[in-house]
Amino acid sequence: LALYFHIGEREEKCIIEDIPSDTLVVGRYLSMLYDDLTHAVTKVTGNVLLSKLYGPQGTFTFTSYISGEHIICFQSNSTRFVVIAGSKLRIHLDIRVGEHFLDESAIQAKDKVNEVNIRLEHLIEQIHHVTREQEYEREREEKFRKTSEETNSNILWWAIAQTLILISVGIWQIKSLRDFFISKKLV
């Protein structure tokens, strides 16, 4: 996920990321006006995973312990740019979910065997990440399917109940009209 957004003085902007469990998240940001940023990552349940004060550019990382939506928020905590009325910070943000970056200079310094080993370990790590993502998507699909089946079942029972009520009201109306006509000696 790579994006940029504008943020005003003391304004908070949040991004929601759907992240599988045990997944590393790496974020890089750059603010165009040099200002300190307060950055917090929160699980939807309200548990704060990471909350730190950062400078005008930097990197943050965290590992998700529970699968689901995580909220990543940015807020300026400086009053330095209030002097310029209506000015805003422009935040460039790049979030990588499940990626572990390789240090290319360290790889070049090692011999070819170590380079192959490191790249192989990186590929294995990526395979594990893809597997976790697939398991998470299967869980979500199963939950969605169960919800759909329950909804369909409820709709069926509601339709049956409506039909029974309609038939009962029809029989009651016919009986009431018949009794009325008999009492008035119209039949």
mmCIF file of C-alpha atoms in Angstrom:
data_model
loop_
_atom_site.group_PDB
_atom_site.id
_atom_site.type_symbol
_atom_site.label_atom_id
_atom_site.label_comp_id
_atom_site.label_asym_id
_atom_site.label_seq_id
_atom_site.Cartn_x
_atom_site.Cartn_y
_atom_site.Cartn_z
ATOM 1 C CA LEU A 1 0.000 0.000 0.000
ATOM 2 C CA ALA A 2 1.566 3.292 -1.077
ATOM 3 C CA LEU A 3 -0.302 6.561 -0.742
ATOM 4 C CA TYR A 4 -0.091 10.134 0.450
ATOM 5 C CA PHE A 5 -2.530 12.313 2.339
ATOM 6 C CA HIS A 6 -2.751 15.795 3.837
ATOM 7 C CA ILE A 7 -3.077 16.355 7.551
ATOM 8 C CA GLY A 8 -3.778 19.576 9.436
ATOM 9 C CA GLU A 9 -2.581 20.759 12.818
ATOM 10 C CA ARG A 10 -3.572 18.306 15.586
ATOM 11 C CA GLU A 11 -5.673 16.417 13.011
ATOM 12 C CA GLU A 12 -5.615 12.610 13.122
ATOM 13 C CA LYS A 13 -5.779 10.436 9.993
ATOM 14 C CA CYS A 14 -6.233 6.679 10.255
ATOM 15 C CA ILE A 15 -5.872 3.810 7.792
ATOM 16 C CA ILE A 16 -7.470 0.399 8.319
ATOM 17 C CA GLU A 17 -5.446 -2.628 7.171
ATOM 18 C CA ASP A 18 -6.777 -6.192 7.202
ATOM 19 C CA ILE A 19 -3.795 -8.241 8.418
ATOM 20 C CA PRO A 20 -3.453 -11.995 9.099
ATOM 21 C CA SER A 21 -2.043 -13.139 12.442
ATOM 22 C CA ASP A 22 1.726 -13.408 13.000
ATOM 23 C CA THR A 23 2.471 -11.077 10.095
ATOM 24 C CA LEU A 24 5.208 -8.460 10.000
ATOM 25 C CA VAL A 25 4.093 -4.997 8.884
ATOM 26 C CA VAL A 26 6.713 -2.460 7.787
ATOM 27 C CA GLY A 27 5.745 1.153 7.169
ATOM 28 C CA ARG A 28 7.820 4.006 5.807
ATOM 29 C CA TYR A 29 6.646 7.601 5.875
ATOM 30 C CA LEU A 30 7.866 11.051 4.915
ATOM 31 C CA SER A 31 6.262 14.355 5.916
ATOM 32 C CA MET A 32 6.822 17.275 3.567
ATOM 33 C CA LEU A 33 6.895 19.980 6.273
ATOM 34 C CA TYR A 34 9.418 18.876 8.855
ATOM 35 C CA ASP A 35 7.426 18.136 11.958
ATOM 36 C CA ASP A 36 7.202 15.448 14.588
ATOM 37 C CA LEU A 37 4.443 12.880 14.147
ATOM 38 C CA THR A 38 2.696 10.788 16.721
ATOM 39 C CA HIS A 39 2.037 7.381 15.245
ATOM 40 C CA ALA A 40 -0.102 4.652 16.785
ATOM 41 C CA VAL A 41 -1.182 1.212 15.590
ATOM 42 C CA THR A 42 -4.272 -0.250 17.209
ATOM 43 C CA LYS A 43 -6.178 -3.526 16.806
ATOM 44 C CA VAL A 44 -9.924 -2.934 16.292
ATOM 45 C CA THR A 45 -10.503 -4.406 19.766
ATOM 46 C CA GLY A 46 -8.708 -1.351 21.134
ATOM 47 C CA ASN A 47 -5.402 -2.966 22.124
ATOM 48 C CA VAL A 48 -2.538 -0.639 21.215
ATOM 49 C CA LEU A 49 0.282 -2.590 19.566
ATOM 50 C CA LEU A 50 2.606 0.357 18.943
ATOM 51 C CA SER A 51 2.528 4.016 19.939
ATOM 52 C CA LYS A 52 5.615 6.175 19.486
ATOM 53 C CA LEU A 53 6.733 9.695 18.682
ATOM 54 C CA TYR A 54 8.544 9.870 15.331
ATOM 55 C CA GLY A 55 10.383 12.560 13.390
ATOM 56 C CA PRO A 56 9.569 13.965 9.932
ATOM 57 C CA GLN A 57 10.493 10.698 8.217
ATOM 58 C CA GLY A 58 11.093 7.185 9.351
ATOM 59 C CA THR A 59 10.132 3.552 9.467
ATOM 60 C CA PHE A 60 7.917 1.630 11.855
ATOM 61 C CA THR A 61 7.393 -2.113 12.204
ATOM 62 C CA PHE A 62 5.088 -4.328 14.199
ATOM 63 C CA THR A 63 3.856 -7.918 14.141
ATOM 64 C CA SER A 64 0.141 -8.667 14.274
ATOM 65 C CA TYR A 65 -0.778 -11.195 16.935
ATOM 66 C CA ILE A 66 -4.451 -11.511 15.958
ATOM 67 C CA SER A 67 -5.865 -11.603 12.433
ATOM 68 C CA GLY A 68 -8.313 -8.866 11.474
ATOM 69 C CA GLU A 69 -8.479 -5.153 10.929
ATOM 70 C CA HIS A 70 -5.703 -2.996 12.388
ATOM 71 C CA ILE A 71 -5.922 0.789 12.555
ATOM 72 C CA ILE A 72 -2.793 2.823 11.765
ATOM 73 C CA CYS A 73 -3.129 6.486 12.808
ATOM 74 C CA PHE A 74 -0.979 9.577 12.260
ATOM 75 C CA GLN A 75 -1.268 12.860 14.132
ATOM 76 C CA SER A 76 0.853 16.009 14.109
ATOM 77 C CA ASN A 77 1.781 17.202 17.572
ATOM 78 C CA SER A 78 3.531 20.452 16.674
ATOM 79 C CA THR A 79 2.219 23.995 16.631
ATOM 80 C CA ARG A 80 5.121 25.301 14.531
ATOM 81 C CA PHE A 81 3.201 25.481 11.272
ATOM 82 C CA VAL A 82 0.113 27.171 12.781
ATOM 83 C CA VAL A 83 1.676 30.509 11.838
ATOM 84 C CA ILE A 84 1.036 29.669 8.178
ATOM 85 C CA ALA A 85 -2.769 29.759 8.192
ATOM 86 C CA GLY A 86 -4.415 26.723 6.682
ATOM 87 C CA SER A 87 -1.150 24.907 5.984
ATOM 88 C CA LYS A 88 -1.087 21.145 6.060
ATOM 89 C CA LEU A 89 1.497 18.421 6.155
ATOM 90 C CA ARG A 90 1.709 16.072 3.201
ATOM 91 C CA ILE A 91 2.451 12.563 4.429
ATOM 92 C CA HIS A 92 3.809 9.976 1.983
ATOM 93 C CA LEU A 93 3.164 6.475 3.329
ATOM 94 C CA ASP A 94 4.321 3.059 2.129
ATOM 95 C CA ILE A 95 3.038 0.049 4.096
ATOM 96 C CA ARG A 96 4.298 -3.445 3.315
ATOM 97 C CA VAL A 97 2.441 -6.338 4.893
ATOM 98 C CA GLY A 98 4.392 -9.556 5.380
ATOM 99 C CA GLU A 99 7.533 -8.382 3.618
ATOM 100 C CA HIS A 100 10.990 -8.605 5.051
ATOM 101 C CA PHE A 101 13.424 -6.372 3.255
ATOM 102 C CA LEU A 102 16.798 -7.743 2.256
ATOM 103 C CA ASP A 103 19.879 -5.603 2.815
ATOM 104 C CA GLU A 104 21.496 -5.778 -0.618
ATOM 105 C CA SER A 105 24.862 -4.458 0.615
ATOM 106 C CA ALA A 106 25.112 -7.284 3.160
ATOM 107 C CA ILE A 107 24.265 -9.847 0.488
ATOM 108 C CA GLN A 108 26.973 -8.525 -1.878
ATOM 109 C CA ALA A 109 29.561 -8.693 0.898
ATOM 110 C CA LYS A 110 29.030 -12.439 1.442
ATOM 111 C CA ASP A 111 30.065 -15.227 -0.877
ATOM 112 C CA LYS A 112 27.711 -16.846 -3.393
ATOM 113 C CA VAL A 113 26.717 -19.757 -1.145
ATOM 114 C CA ASN A 114 25.622 -17.442 1.638
ATOM 115 C CA GLU A 115 23.812 -15.278 -0.892
ATOM 116 C CA VAL A 116 21.841 -18.270 -2.161
ATOM 117 C CA ASN A 117 21.089 -19.339 1.429
ATOM 118 C CA ILE A 118 19.852 -15.882 2.352
ATOM 119 C CA ARG A 119 17.684 -15.626 -0.756
ATOM 120 C CA LEU A 120 16.339 -19.131 -0.116
ATOM 121 C CA GLU A 121 15.458 -18.205 3.473
ATOM 122 C CA HIS A 122 13.764 -15.075 2.180
ATOM 123 C CA LEU A 123 11.730 -17.109 -0.313
ATOM 124 C CA ILE A 124 10.752 -19.617 2.377
ATOM 125 C CA GLU A 125 9.656 -16.725 4.578
ATOM 126 C CA GLN A 126 7.560 -15.335 1.717
ATOM 127 C CA ILE A 127 5.984 -18.775 1.177
ATOM 128 C CA HIS A 128 5.050 -18.896 4.864
ATOM 129 C CA HIS A 129 3.527 -15.441 4.552
ATOM 130 C CA VAL A 130 1.475 -16.456 1.506
ATOM 131 C CA THR A 131 0.317 -19.598 3.355
ATOM 132 C CA ARG A 132 -0.790 -17.507 6.358
ATOM 133 C CA GLU A 133 -2.623 -15.110 4.030
ATOM 134 C CA GLN A 134 -4.426 -18.021 2.353
ATOM 135 C CA GLU A 135 -5.420 -19.527 5.712
ATOM 136 C CA TYR A 136 -6.740 -16.164 6.820
ATOM 137 C CA GLU A 137 -8.751 -15.763 3.606
ATOM 138 C CA ARG A 138 -10.166 -19.295 4.064
ATOM 139 C CA GLU A 139 -11.268 -18.383 7.591
ATOM 140 C CA ARG A 140 -12.952 -15.234 6.304
ATOM 141 C CA GLU A 141 -14.630 -17.145 3.457
ATOM 142 C CA GLU A 142 -15.916 -19.808 5.874
ATOM 143 C CA LYS A 143 -17.292 -17.146 8.233
ATOM 144 C CA PHE A 144 -18.974 -15.368 5.294
ATOM 145 C CA ARG A 145 -20.445 -18.662 4.031
ATOM 146 C CA LYS A 146 -21.872 -19.500 7.475
ATOM 147 C CA THR A 147 -23.395 -16.035 7.740
ATOM 148 C CA SER A 148 -24.940 -16.386 4.263
ATOM 149 C CA GLU A 149 -26.376 -19.814 5.089
ATOM 150 C CA GLU A 150 -27.865 -18.522 8.359
ATOM 151 C CA THR A 151 -29.392 -15.556 6.528
ATOM 152 C CA ASN A 152 -30.884 -17.827 3.850
ATOM 153 C CA SER A 153 -32.307 -20.110 6.545
ATOM 154 C CA ASN A 154 -33.855 -17.150 8.385
ATOM 155 C CA ILE A 155 -35.382 -15.856 5.157
ATOM 156 C CA LEU A 156 -36.936 -19.287 4.467
ATOM 157 C CA TRP A 157 -38.480 -19.495 7.953
ATOM 158 C CA TRP A 158 -39.746 -15.930 7.677
ATOM 159 C CA ALA A 159 -41.400 -16.732 4.330
ATOM 160 C CA ILE A 160 -43.041 -19.839 5.831
ATOM 161 C CA ALA A 161 -44.285 -17.809 8.835
ATOM 162 C CA GLN A 162 -45.717 -15.121 6.520
ATOM 163 C CA THR A 163 -47.488 -17.762 4.434
ATOM 164 C CA LEU A 164 -49.027 -19.371 7.529
ATOM 165 C CA ILE A 165 -50.167 -15.978 8.840
ATOM 166 C CA LEU A 166 -51.669 -15.111 5.438
ATOM 167 C CA ILE A 167 -53.541 -18.444 5.249
ATOM 168 C CA SER A 168 -54.812 -18.064 8.862
ATOM 169 C CA VAL A 169 -56.039 -14.512 8.225
ATOM 170 C CA GLY A 170 -57.741 -15.678 4.994
ATOM 171 C CA ILE A 171 -59.525 -18.565 6.763
ATOM 172 C CA TRP A 172 -60.557 -16.240 9.613
ATOM 173 C CA GLN A 173 -61.940 -13.676 7.132
ATOM 174 C CA ILE A 174 -63.915 -16.344 5.231
ATOM 175 C CA LYS A 175 -65.350 -17.719 8.501
ATOM 176 C CA SER A 176 -66.212 -14.206 9.757
ATOM 177 C CA LEU A 177 -67.925 -13.257 6.477
ATOM 178 C CA ARG A 178 -69.833 -16.570 6.393
ATOM 179 C CA ASP A 179 -71.015 -16.091 9.989
ATOM 180 C CA PHE A 180 -72.001 -12.479 9.174
ATOM 181 C CA PHE A 181 -74.018 -13.509 6.082
ATOM 182 C CA ILE A 182 -75.731 -16.306 8.011
ATOM 183 C CA SER A 183 -76.603 -13.972 10.899
ATOM 184 C CA LYS A 184 -78.062 -11.409 8.469
ATOM 185 C CA LYS A 185 -79.837 -14.227 6.593
ATOM 186 C CA LEU A 186 -78.250 -13.232 3.290
ATOM 187 C CA VAL A 187 -77.264 -16.802 2.467
#
